[in-house]
Amino acid sequence: MRKSLIALLFLFLLLPNISKAEEITDFDTIYQQTKYYKTIINKNNRITSSTEEISKKEYDDYNTISNPKASVETVYKKITSTITSNGNYYRYTANLHWKNIPSTRSYDILGIGFYSSVKVKNNNIYFSQNYCITGGSCYTTSTHSPQVFTTGAGTTFLLPSGNLSSLDEVMYFDVAKNTNLTIINQMAAADHSHAIQSISLTNAKKYTVSGSAGIVLNSSITSYYDAINPAIEYWSGSW
């Protein structure tokens, strides 16, 4: 009898730990990676740009308002890649936030690269662009030109004009399995190419999205865009 009571007491003490483990597993279904960038755009003679990845602290500390008429412009932005479970599928999301607003507003590209073991479910790409006018109203638009590739998907969109106080874009899609085998690894490489000079929509669509490489521009338009290293998030499990 005494041994039975001891066994029951031991089991009772374990129960809180089991519940805690289950809660942690639920939260672990969200995988996220954020990267921060600084782009210097030189507008003298031939327009060029250089981008470097920076720390969160440097990004947070920056508070200078851009001067669109300056011959050298510095632009800060961050991009977040997220993998979340969505029923029987998984959702890949790319969130882009501008710390300060770029002066050139043409056709930008947002993309997510992935492994060939998955495919975009029904080829459906969702996109929205949110922005606020300085001292005025805020708006949301969803006009975009999506493209789906073997190991990635992307979309082209026009940046809004006017004096803006904030600017954000988000693209996401669900992925289905592209294999009969069990998937144990996933990858979402969120990438962004900002047009540093005016470009037509037809030319802006001359790109592919290729796995961890992210957006791959056609050689005919590389000089029209900045270049960043994608924010890559990984998932491991059994699907």
PDB file of C-alpha atoms in Angstrom:
ATOM      1  CA  MET A   1       0.000   0.000   0.000  1.00  0.00           C
ATOM      2  CA  ARG A   2       2.816   2.385   0.910  1.00  0.00           C
ATOM      3  CA  LYS A   3       4.586   1.648  -2.390  1.00  0.00           C
ATOM      4  CA  SER A   4       1.379   2.435  -4.330  1.00  0.00           C
ATOM      5  CA  LEU A   5       0.990   5.798  -2.594  1.00  0.00           C
ATOM      6  CA  ILE A   6       4.609   6.688  -3.365  1.00  0.00           C
ATOM      7  CA  ALA A   7       4.078   5.762  -7.036  1.00  0.00           C
ATOM      8  CA  LEU A   8       0.942   7.916  -7.267  1.00  0.00           C
ATOM      9  CA  LEU A   9       2.712  10.862  -5.645  1.00  0.00           C
ATOM     10  CA  PHE A  10       5.598  10.545  -8.100  1.00  0.00           C
ATOM     11  CA  LEU A  11       3.181  10.535 -11.062  1.00  0.00           C
ATOM     12  CA  PHE A  12       1.370  13.604  -9.698  1.00  0.00           C
ATOM     13  CA  LEU A  13       4.656  15.521  -9.482  1.00  0.00           C
ATOM     14  CA  LEU A  14       5.395  14.728 -13.129  1.00  0.00           C
ATOM     15  CA  LEU A  15       2.107  16.058 -14.503  1.00  0.00           C
ATOM     16  CA  PRO A  16       3.004  19.813 -14.488  1.00  0.00           C
ATOM     17  CA  ASN A  17       6.189  19.054 -16.448  1.00  0.00           C
ATOM     18  CA  ILE A  18       4.238  17.136 -19.085  1.00  0.00           C
ATOM     19  CA  SER A  19       1.829  20.070 -19.570  1.00  0.00           C
ATOM     20  CA  LYS A  20       4.714  22.497 -19.868  1.00  0.00           C
ATOM     21  CA  ALA A  21       6.361  20.350 -22.531  1.00  0.00           C
ATOM     22  CA  GLU A  22       3.160  20.287 -24.548  1.00  0.00           C
ATOM     23  CA  GLU A  23       2.900  24.107 -24.417  1.00  0.00           C
ATOM     24  CA  ILE A  24       6.463  24.513 -25.657  1.00  0.00           C
ATOM     25  CA  THR A  25       5.799  22.156 -28.569  1.00  0.00           C
ATOM     26  CA  ASP A  26       2.823  24.292 -29.638  1.00  0.00           C
ATOM     27  CA  PHE A  27       4.930  27.462 -29.687  1.00  0.00           C
ATOM     28  CA  ASP A  28       7.703  25.687 -31.596  1.00  0.00           C
ATOM     29  CA  THR A  29       5.438  25.444 -34.665  1.00  0.00           C
ATOM     30  CA  ILE A  30       6.466  29.035 -35.492  1.00  0.00           C
ATOM     31  CA  TYR A  31       9.891  29.451 -37.116  1.00  0.00           C
ATOM     32  CA  GLN A  32      11.144  32.970 -37.820  1.00  0.00           C
ATOM     33  CA  GLN A  33      14.281  34.777 -38.986  1.00  0.00           C
ATOM     34  CA  THR A  34      14.779  38.552 -39.324  1.00  0.00           C
ATOM     35  CA  LYS A  35      17.637  40.349 -41.046  1.00  0.00           C
ATOM     36  CA  TYR A  36      18.447  44.068 -41.120  1.00  0.00           C
ATOM     37  CA  TYR A  37      20.039  45.984 -44.000  1.00  0.00           C
ATOM     38  CA  LYS A  38      21.563  49.332 -44.875  1.00  0.00           C
ATOM     39  CA  THR A  39      21.677  50.369 -48.539  1.00  0.00           C
ATOM     40  CA  ILE A  40      23.727  53.309 -49.779  1.00  0.00           C
ATOM     41  CA  ILE A  41      22.498  54.617 -53.142  1.00  0.00           C
ATOM     42  CA  ASN A  42      24.870  56.863 -55.091  1.00  0.00           C
ATOM     43  CA  LYS A  43      22.962  59.028 -57.583  1.00  0.00           C
ATOM     44  CA  ASN A  44      26.003  60.792 -59.048  1.00  0.00           C
ATOM     45  CA  ASN A  45      26.500  60.139 -62.783  1.00  0.00           C
ATOM     46  CA  ARG A  46      25.580  56.425 -63.027  1.00  0.00           C
ATOM     47  CA  ILE A  47      23.239  55.238 -60.231  1.00  0.00           C
ATOM     48  CA  THR A  48      24.785  52.496 -58.107  1.00  0.00           C
ATOM     49  CA  SER A  49      24.078  50.903 -54.735  1.00  0.00           C
ATOM     50  CA  SER A  50      25.781  48.825 -52.079  1.00  0.00           C
ATOM     51  CA  THR A  51      24.009  46.925 -49.308  1.00  0.00           C
ATOM     52  CA  GLU A  52      25.322  45.445 -46.086  1.00  0.00           C
ATOM     53  CA  GLU A  53      23.660  43.417 -43.371  1.00  0.00           C
ATOM     54  CA  ILE A  54      23.661  45.258 -40.044  1.00  0.00           C
ATOM     55  CA  SER A  55      22.796  44.523 -36.423  1.00  0.00           C
ATOM     56  CA  LYS A  56      19.378  45.075 -34.905  1.00  0.00           C
ATOM     57  CA  LYS A  57      20.912  47.743 -32.659  1.00  0.00           C
ATOM     58  CA  GLU A  58      22.256  49.778 -35.570  1.00  0.00           C
ATOM     59  CA  TYR A  59      18.894  49.463 -37.305  1.00  0.00           C
ATOM     60  CA  ASP A  60      16.969  50.557 -34.197  1.00  0.00           C
ATOM     61  CA  ASP A  61      19.343  53.441 -33.486  1.00  0.00           C
ATOM     62  CA  TYR A  62      18.965  55.006 -36.926  1.00  0.00           C
ATOM     63  CA  ASN A  63      16.521  57.931 -36.819  1.00  0.00           C
ATOM     64  CA  THR A  64      17.574  60.319 -39.596  1.00  0.00           C
ATOM     65  CA  ILE A  65      14.909  61.341 -42.124  1.00  0.00           C
ATOM     66  CA  SER A  66      15.901  60.703 -45.736  1.00  0.00           C
ATOM     67  CA  ASN A  67      16.534  63.587 -48.082  1.00  0.00           C
ATOM     68  CA  PRO A  68      15.196  62.529 -51.515  1.00  0.00           C
ATOM     69  CA  LYS A  69      17.208  65.276 -53.235  1.00  0.00           C
ATOM     70  CA  ALA A  70      20.536  64.162 -51.772  1.00  0.00           C
ATOM     71  CA  SER A  71      23.092  62.774 -54.214  1.00  0.00           C
ATOM     72  CA  VAL A  72      23.834  59.914 -51.799  1.00  0.00           C
ATOM     73  CA  GLU A  73      20.883  58.276 -50.058  1.00  0.00           C
ATOM     74  CA  THR A  74      20.985  55.778 -47.174  1.00  0.00           C
ATOM     75  CA  VAL A  75      17.983  53.484 -46.760  1.00  0.00           C
ATOM     76  CA  TYR A  76      17.296  51.042 -43.927  1.00  0.00           C
ATOM     77  CA  LYS A  77      14.946  48.064 -44.111  1.00  0.00           C
ATOM     78  CA  LYS A  78      14.347  44.687 -42.482  1.00  0.00           C
ATOM     79  CA  ILE A  79      12.867  41.467 -43.805  1.00  0.00           C
ATOM     80  CA  THR A  80      11.401  38.577 -41.827  1.00  0.00           C
ATOM     81  CA  SER A  81      10.990  35.018 -43.056  1.00  0.00           C
ATOM     82  CA  THR A  82       8.399  32.862 -41.265  1.00  0.00           C
ATOM     83  CA  ILE A  83       7.331  29.217 -41.493  1.00  0.00           C
ATOM     84  CA  THR A  84       4.093  28.274 -39.727  1.00  0.00           C
ATOM     85  CA  SER A  85       1.859  25.214 -39.796  1.00  0.00           C
ATOM     86  CA  ASN A  86      -1.521  25.766 -41.438  1.00  0.00           C
ATOM     87  CA  GLY A  87      -3.703  22.678 -41.069  1.00  0.00           C
ATOM     88  CA  ASN A  88      -2.387  20.010 -43.447  1.00  0.00           C
ATOM     89  CA  TYR A  89      -0.070  22.527 -45.093  1.00  0.00           C
ATOM     90  CA  TYR A  90       2.648  25.015 -44.165  1.00  0.00           C
ATOM     91  CA  ARG A  91       2.662  28.741 -44.795  1.00  0.00           C
ATOM     92  CA  TYR A  92       5.745  30.702 -45.890  1.00  0.00           C
ATOM     93  CA  THR A  93       5.673  34.461 -45.267  1.00  0.00           C
ATOM     94  CA  ALA A  94       7.976  37.357 -46.171  1.00  0.00           C
ATOM     95  CA  ASN A  95       7.431  40.625 -44.261  1.00  0.00           C
ATOM     96  CA  LEU A  96       9.278  43.733 -45.430  1.00  0.00           C
ATOM     97  CA  HIS A  97       9.430  46.897 -43.313  1.00  0.00           C
ATOM     98  CA  TRP A  98      11.095  50.144 -44.333  1.00  0.00           C
ATOM     99  CA  LYS A  99      12.798  52.069 -41.549  1.00  0.00           C
ATOM    100  CA  ASN A 100      12.902  55.125 -43.804  1.00  0.00           C
ATOM    101  CA  ILE A 101      11.171  55.624 -47.131  1.00  0.00           C
ATOM    102  CA  PRO A 102      13.223  55.285 -50.347  1.00  0.00           C
ATOM    103  CA  SER A 103      13.040  58.180 -52.794  1.00  0.00           C
ATOM    104  CA  THR A 104      12.866  55.975 -55.889  1.00  0.00           C
ATOM    105  CA  ARG A 105       9.405  54.412 -56.239  1.00  0.00           C
ATOM    106  CA  SER A 106       9.250  51.975 -59.110  1.00  0.00           C
ATOM    107  CA  TYR A 107       8.617  48.207 -59.375  1.00  0.00           C
ATOM    108  CA  ASP A 108      10.102  46.226 -56.493  1.00  0.00           C
ATOM    109  CA  ILE A 109      10.285  42.441 -56.156  1.00  0.00           C
ATOM    110  CA  LEU A 110       9.503  40.297 -53.096  1.00  0.00           C
ATOM    111  CA  GLY A 111      10.252  36.578 -53.172  1.00  0.00           C
ATOM    112  CA  ILE A 112      10.565  33.386 -51.139  1.00  0.00           C
ATOM    113  CA  GLY A 113      12.797  30.483 -52.144  1.00  0.00           C
ATOM    114  CA  PHE A 114      12.103  26.910 -50.979  1.00  0.00           C
ATOM    115  CA  TYR A 115      13.122  23.276 -51.432  1.00  0.00           C
ATOM    116  CA  SER A 116      11.845  21.296 -54.434  1.00  0.00           C
ATOM    117  CA  SER A 117      10.122  18.879 -52.030  1.00  0.00           C
ATOM    118  CA  VAL A 118       7.250  21.401 -51.738  1.00  0.00           C
ATOM    119  CA  LYS A 119       5.172  23.430 -54.180  1.00  0.00           C
ATOM    120  CA  VAL A 120       2.932  26.482 -53.934  1.00  0.00           C
ATOM    121  CA  LYS A 121      -0.560  25.230 -53.141  1.00  0.00           C
ATOM    122  CA  ASN A 122      -2.842  25.948 -56.120  1.00  0.00           C
ATOM    123  CA  ASN A 123      -0.275  28.540 -57.282  1.00  0.00           C
ATOM    124  CA  ASN A 124      -1.953  31.086 -54.988  1.00  0.00           C
ATOM    125  CA  ILE A 125       0.260  34.002 -53.925  1.00  0.00           C
ATOM    126  CA  TYR A 126      -1.124  36.573 -51.470  1.00  0.00           C
ATOM    127  CA  PHE A 127       0.274  40.106 -51.233  1.00  0.00           C
ATOM    128  CA  SER A 128      -0.569  43.387 -49.545  1.00  0.00           C
ATOM    129  CA  GLN A 129       1.170  46.756 -49.279  1.00  0.00           C
ATOM    130  CA  ASN A 130       0.413  49.037 -46.339  1.00  0.00           C
ATOM    131  CA  TYR A 131       1.437  52.683 -46.200  1.00  0.00           C
ATOM    132  CA  CYS A 132       0.561  55.940 -44.475  1.00  0.00           C
ATOM    133  CA  ILE A 133       0.713  59.476 -45.852  1.00  0.00           C
ATOM    134  CA  THR A 134       2.559  61.910 -43.585  1.00  0.00           C
ATOM    135  CA  GLY A 135      -0.045  63.668 -41.455  1.00  0.00           C
ATOM    136  CA  GLY A 136      -2.835  61.847 -43.263  1.00  0.00           C
ATOM    137  CA  SER A 137      -4.589  58.561 -43.891  1.00  0.00           C
ATOM    138  CA  CYS A 138      -3.301  54.997 -44.214  1.00  0.00           C
ATOM    139  CA  TYR A 139      -4.013  52.653 -47.122  1.00  0.00           C
ATOM    140  CA  THR A 140      -3.731  49.010 -48.123  1.00  0.00           C
ATOM    141  CA  THR A 141      -3.295  47.846 -51.715  1.00  0.00           C
ATOM    142  CA  SER A 142      -3.034  44.345 -53.149  1.00  0.00           C
ATOM    143  CA  THR A 143      -2.102  45.028 -56.766  1.00  0.00           C
ATOM    144  CA  HIS A 144       0.802  42.794 -57.757  1.00  0.00           C
ATOM    145  CA  SER A 145       2.139  40.485 -60.488  1.00  0.00           C
ATOM    146  CA  PRO A 146       3.006  37.047 -59.016  1.00  0.00           C
ATOM    147  CA  GLN A 147       5.189  34.351 -60.562  1.00  0.00           C
ATOM    148  CA  VAL A 148       5.718  30.751 -59.415  1.00  0.00           C
ATOM    149  CA  PHE A 149       8.903  28.766 -60.062  1.00  0.00           C
ATOM    150  CA  THR A 150      10.150  25.250 -59.278  1.00  0.00           C
ATOM    151  CA  THR A 151      11.986  26.290 -56.104  1.00  0.00           C
ATOM    152  CA  GLY A 152      10.460  29.645 -55.267  1.00  0.00           C
ATOM    153  CA  ALA A 153       7.817  32.266 -55.903  1.00  0.00           C
ATOM    154  CA  GLY A 154       7.833  36.031 -56.150  1.00  0.00           C
ATOM    155  CA  THR A 155       5.789  39.069 -56.995  1.00  0.00           C
ATOM    156  CA  THR A 156       6.379  42.483 -58.570  1.00  0.00           C
ATOM    157  CA  PHE A 157       4.632  45.599 -57.265  1.00  0.00           C
ATOM    158  CA  LEU A 158       4.728  49.371 -57.637  1.00  0.00           C
ATOM    159  CA  LEU A 159       5.759  51.434 -54.616  1.00  0.00           C
ATOM    160  CA  PRO A 160       3.280  54.210 -53.744  1.00  0.00           C
ATOM    161  CA  SER A 161       4.093  57.840 -54.477  1.00  0.00           C
ATOM    162  CA  GLY A 162       3.715  60.822 -52.175  1.00  0.00           C
ATOM    163  CA  ASN A 163       5.174  61.860 -48.837  1.00  0.00           C
ATOM    164  CA  LEU A 164       5.007  58.653 -46.812  1.00  0.00           C
ATOM    165  CA  SER A 165       5.503  58.140 -43.085  1.00  0.00           C
ATOM    166  CA  SER A 166       5.447  54.318 -43.187  1.00  0.00           C
ATOM    167  CA  LEU A 167       5.690  51.535 -45.744  1.00  0.00           C
ATOM    168  CA  ASP A 168       5.347  47.759 -45.349  1.00  0.00           C
ATOM    169  CA  GLU A 169       4.808  44.814 -47.676  1.00  0.00           C
ATOM    170  CA  VAL A 170       3.890  41.199 -46.989  1.00  0.00           C
ATOM    171  CA  MET A 171       3.726  38.172 -49.256  1.00  0.00           C
ATOM    172  CA  TYR A 172       2.690  34.675 -48.250  1.00  0.00           C
ATOM    173  CA  PHE A 173       1.529  31.359 -49.655  1.00  0.00           C
ATOM    174  CA  ASP A 174       0.753  27.852 -48.464  1.00  0.00           C
ATOM    175  CA  VAL A 175       2.894  24.948 -49.633  1.00  0.00           C
ATOM    176  CA  ALA A 176       1.832  21.367 -50.317  1.00  0.00           C
ATOM    177  CA  LYS A 177       4.079  18.324 -50.492  1.00  0.00           C
ATOM    178  CA  ASN A 178       5.731  17.725 -53.850  1.00  0.00           C
ATOM    179  CA  THR A 179       6.889  14.214 -52.946  1.00  0.00           C
ATOM    180  CA  ASN A 180       5.484  10.938 -51.633  1.00  0.00           C
ATOM    181  CA  LEU A 181       8.303  10.749 -49.090  1.00  0.00           C
ATOM    182  CA  THR A 182       8.221  12.126 -45.540  1.00  0.00           C
ATOM    183  CA  ILE A 183       9.582  15.682 -45.439  1.00  0.00           C
ATOM    184  CA  ILE A 184      11.942  16.270 -42.514  1.00  0.00           C
ATOM    185  CA  ASN A 185      13.382  19.669 -43.546  1.00  0.00           C
ATOM    186  CA  GLN A 186      11.894  22.879 -44.926  1.00  0.00           C
ATOM    187  CA  MET A 187      13.424  26.219 -45.848  1.00  0.00           C
ATOM    188  CA  ALA A 188      11.965  29.645 -46.625  1.00  0.00           C
ATOM    189  CA  ALA A 189      14.390  32.237 -48.029  1.00  0.00           C
ATOM    190  CA  ALA A 190      12.696  35.659 -47.928  1.00  0.00           C
ATOM    191  CA  ASP A 191      14.298  38.114 -50.331  1.00  0.00           C
ATOM    192  CA  HIS A 192      13.677  41.613 -51.683  1.00  0.00           C
ATOM    193  CA  SER A 193      15.009  43.591 -54.621  1.00  0.00           C
ATOM    194  CA  HIS A 194      14.443  47.356 -54.504  1.00  0.00           C
ATOM    195  CA  ALA A 195      14.495  49.320 -57.768  1.00  0.00           C
ATOM    196  CA  ILE A 196      17.090  52.079 -57.394  1.00  0.00           C
ATOM    197  CA  GLN A 197      15.960  53.609 -60.695  1.00  0.00           C
ATOM    198  CA  SER A 198      12.769  53.581 -62.734  1.00  0.00           C
ATOM    199  CA  ILE A 199      11.968  50.327 -64.537  1.00  0.00           C
ATOM    200  CA  SER A 200       8.947  49.039 -66.455  1.00  0.00           C
ATOM    201  CA  LEU A 201       6.765  46.218 -65.137  1.00  0.00           C
ATOM    202  CA  THR A 202       7.654  44.067 -68.144  1.00  0.00           C
ATOM    203  CA  ASN A 203      11.370  44.317 -67.384  1.00  0.00           C
ATOM    204  CA  ALA A 204      10.885  44.057 -63.611  1.00  0.00           C
ATOM    205  CA  LYS A 205       9.383  40.592 -64.097  1.00  0.00           C
ATOM    206  CA  LYS A 206      12.627  39.285 -65.611  1.00  0.00           C
ATOM    207  CA  TYR A 207      13.739  37.235 -62.612  1.00  0.00           C
ATOM    208  CA  THR A 208      13.436  33.816 -61.008  1.00  0.00           C
ATOM    209  CA  VAL A 209      13.388  32.683 -57.380  1.00  0.00           C
ATOM    210  CA  SER A 210      15.759  29.810 -56.717  1.00  0.00           C
ATOM    211  CA  GLY A 211      15.903  28.104 -53.315  1.00  0.00           C
ATOM    212  CA  SER A 212      18.331  29.590 -50.808  1.00  0.00           C
ATOM    213  CA  ALA A 213      19.653  32.001 -53.452  1.00  0.00           C
ATOM    214  CA  GLY A 214      16.356  33.878 -53.303  1.00  0.00           C
ATOM    215  CA  ILE A 215      15.656  36.321 -56.134  1.00  0.00           C
ATOM    216  CA  VAL A 216      17.883  35.842 -59.187  1.00  0.00           C
ATOM    217  CA  LEU A 217      17.678  38.812 -61.555  1.00  0.00           C
ATOM    218  CA  ASN A 218      18.157  38.531 -65.284  1.00  0.00           C
ATOM    219  CA  SER A 219      21.489  40.091 -66.240  1.00  0.00           C
ATOM    220  CA  SER A 220      19.657  42.767 -68.238  1.00  0.00           C
ATOM    221  CA  ILE A 221      18.131  44.319 -65.074  1.00  0.00           C
ATOM    222  CA  THR A 222      20.718  43.755 -62.318  1.00  0.00           C
ATOM    223  CA  SER A 223      21.866  47.382 -62.483  1.00  0.00           C
ATOM    224  CA  TYR A 224      18.317  48.547 -61.726  1.00  0.00           C
ATOM    225  CA  TYR A 225      18.172  46.883 -58.296  1.00  0.00           C
ATOM    226  CA  ASP A 226      19.943  46.643 -54.976  1.00  0.00           C
ATOM    227  CA  ALA A 227      20.984  43.193 -53.722  1.00  0.00           C
ATOM    228  CA  ILE A 228      20.646  41.651 -50.251  1.00  0.00           C
ATOM    229  CA  ASN A 229      21.326  38.266 -48.710  1.00  0.00           C
ATOM    230  CA  PRO A 230      17.976  36.532 -48.059  1.00  0.00           C
ATOM    231  CA  ALA A 231      16.621  36.008 -44.551  1.00  0.00           C
ATOM    232  CA  ILE A 232      16.515  32.212 -44.419  1.00  0.00           C
ATOM    233  CA  GLU A 233      14.455  30.261 -41.901  1.00  0.00           C
ATOM    234  CA  TYR A 234      14.679  26.480 -41.503  1.00  0.00           C
ATOM    235  CA  TRP A 235      12.193  23.923 -40.208  1.00  0.00           C
ATOM    236  CA  SER A 236      12.826  20.358 -39.095  1.00  0.00           C
ATOM    237  CA  GLY A 237      10.282  17.709 -38.151  1.00  0.00           C
ATOM    238  CA  SER A 238       8.144  15.087 -39.858  1.00  0.00           C
ATOM    239  CA  TRP A 239       5.523  15.897 -42.492  1.00  0.00           C
TER     240      TRP A 239
END
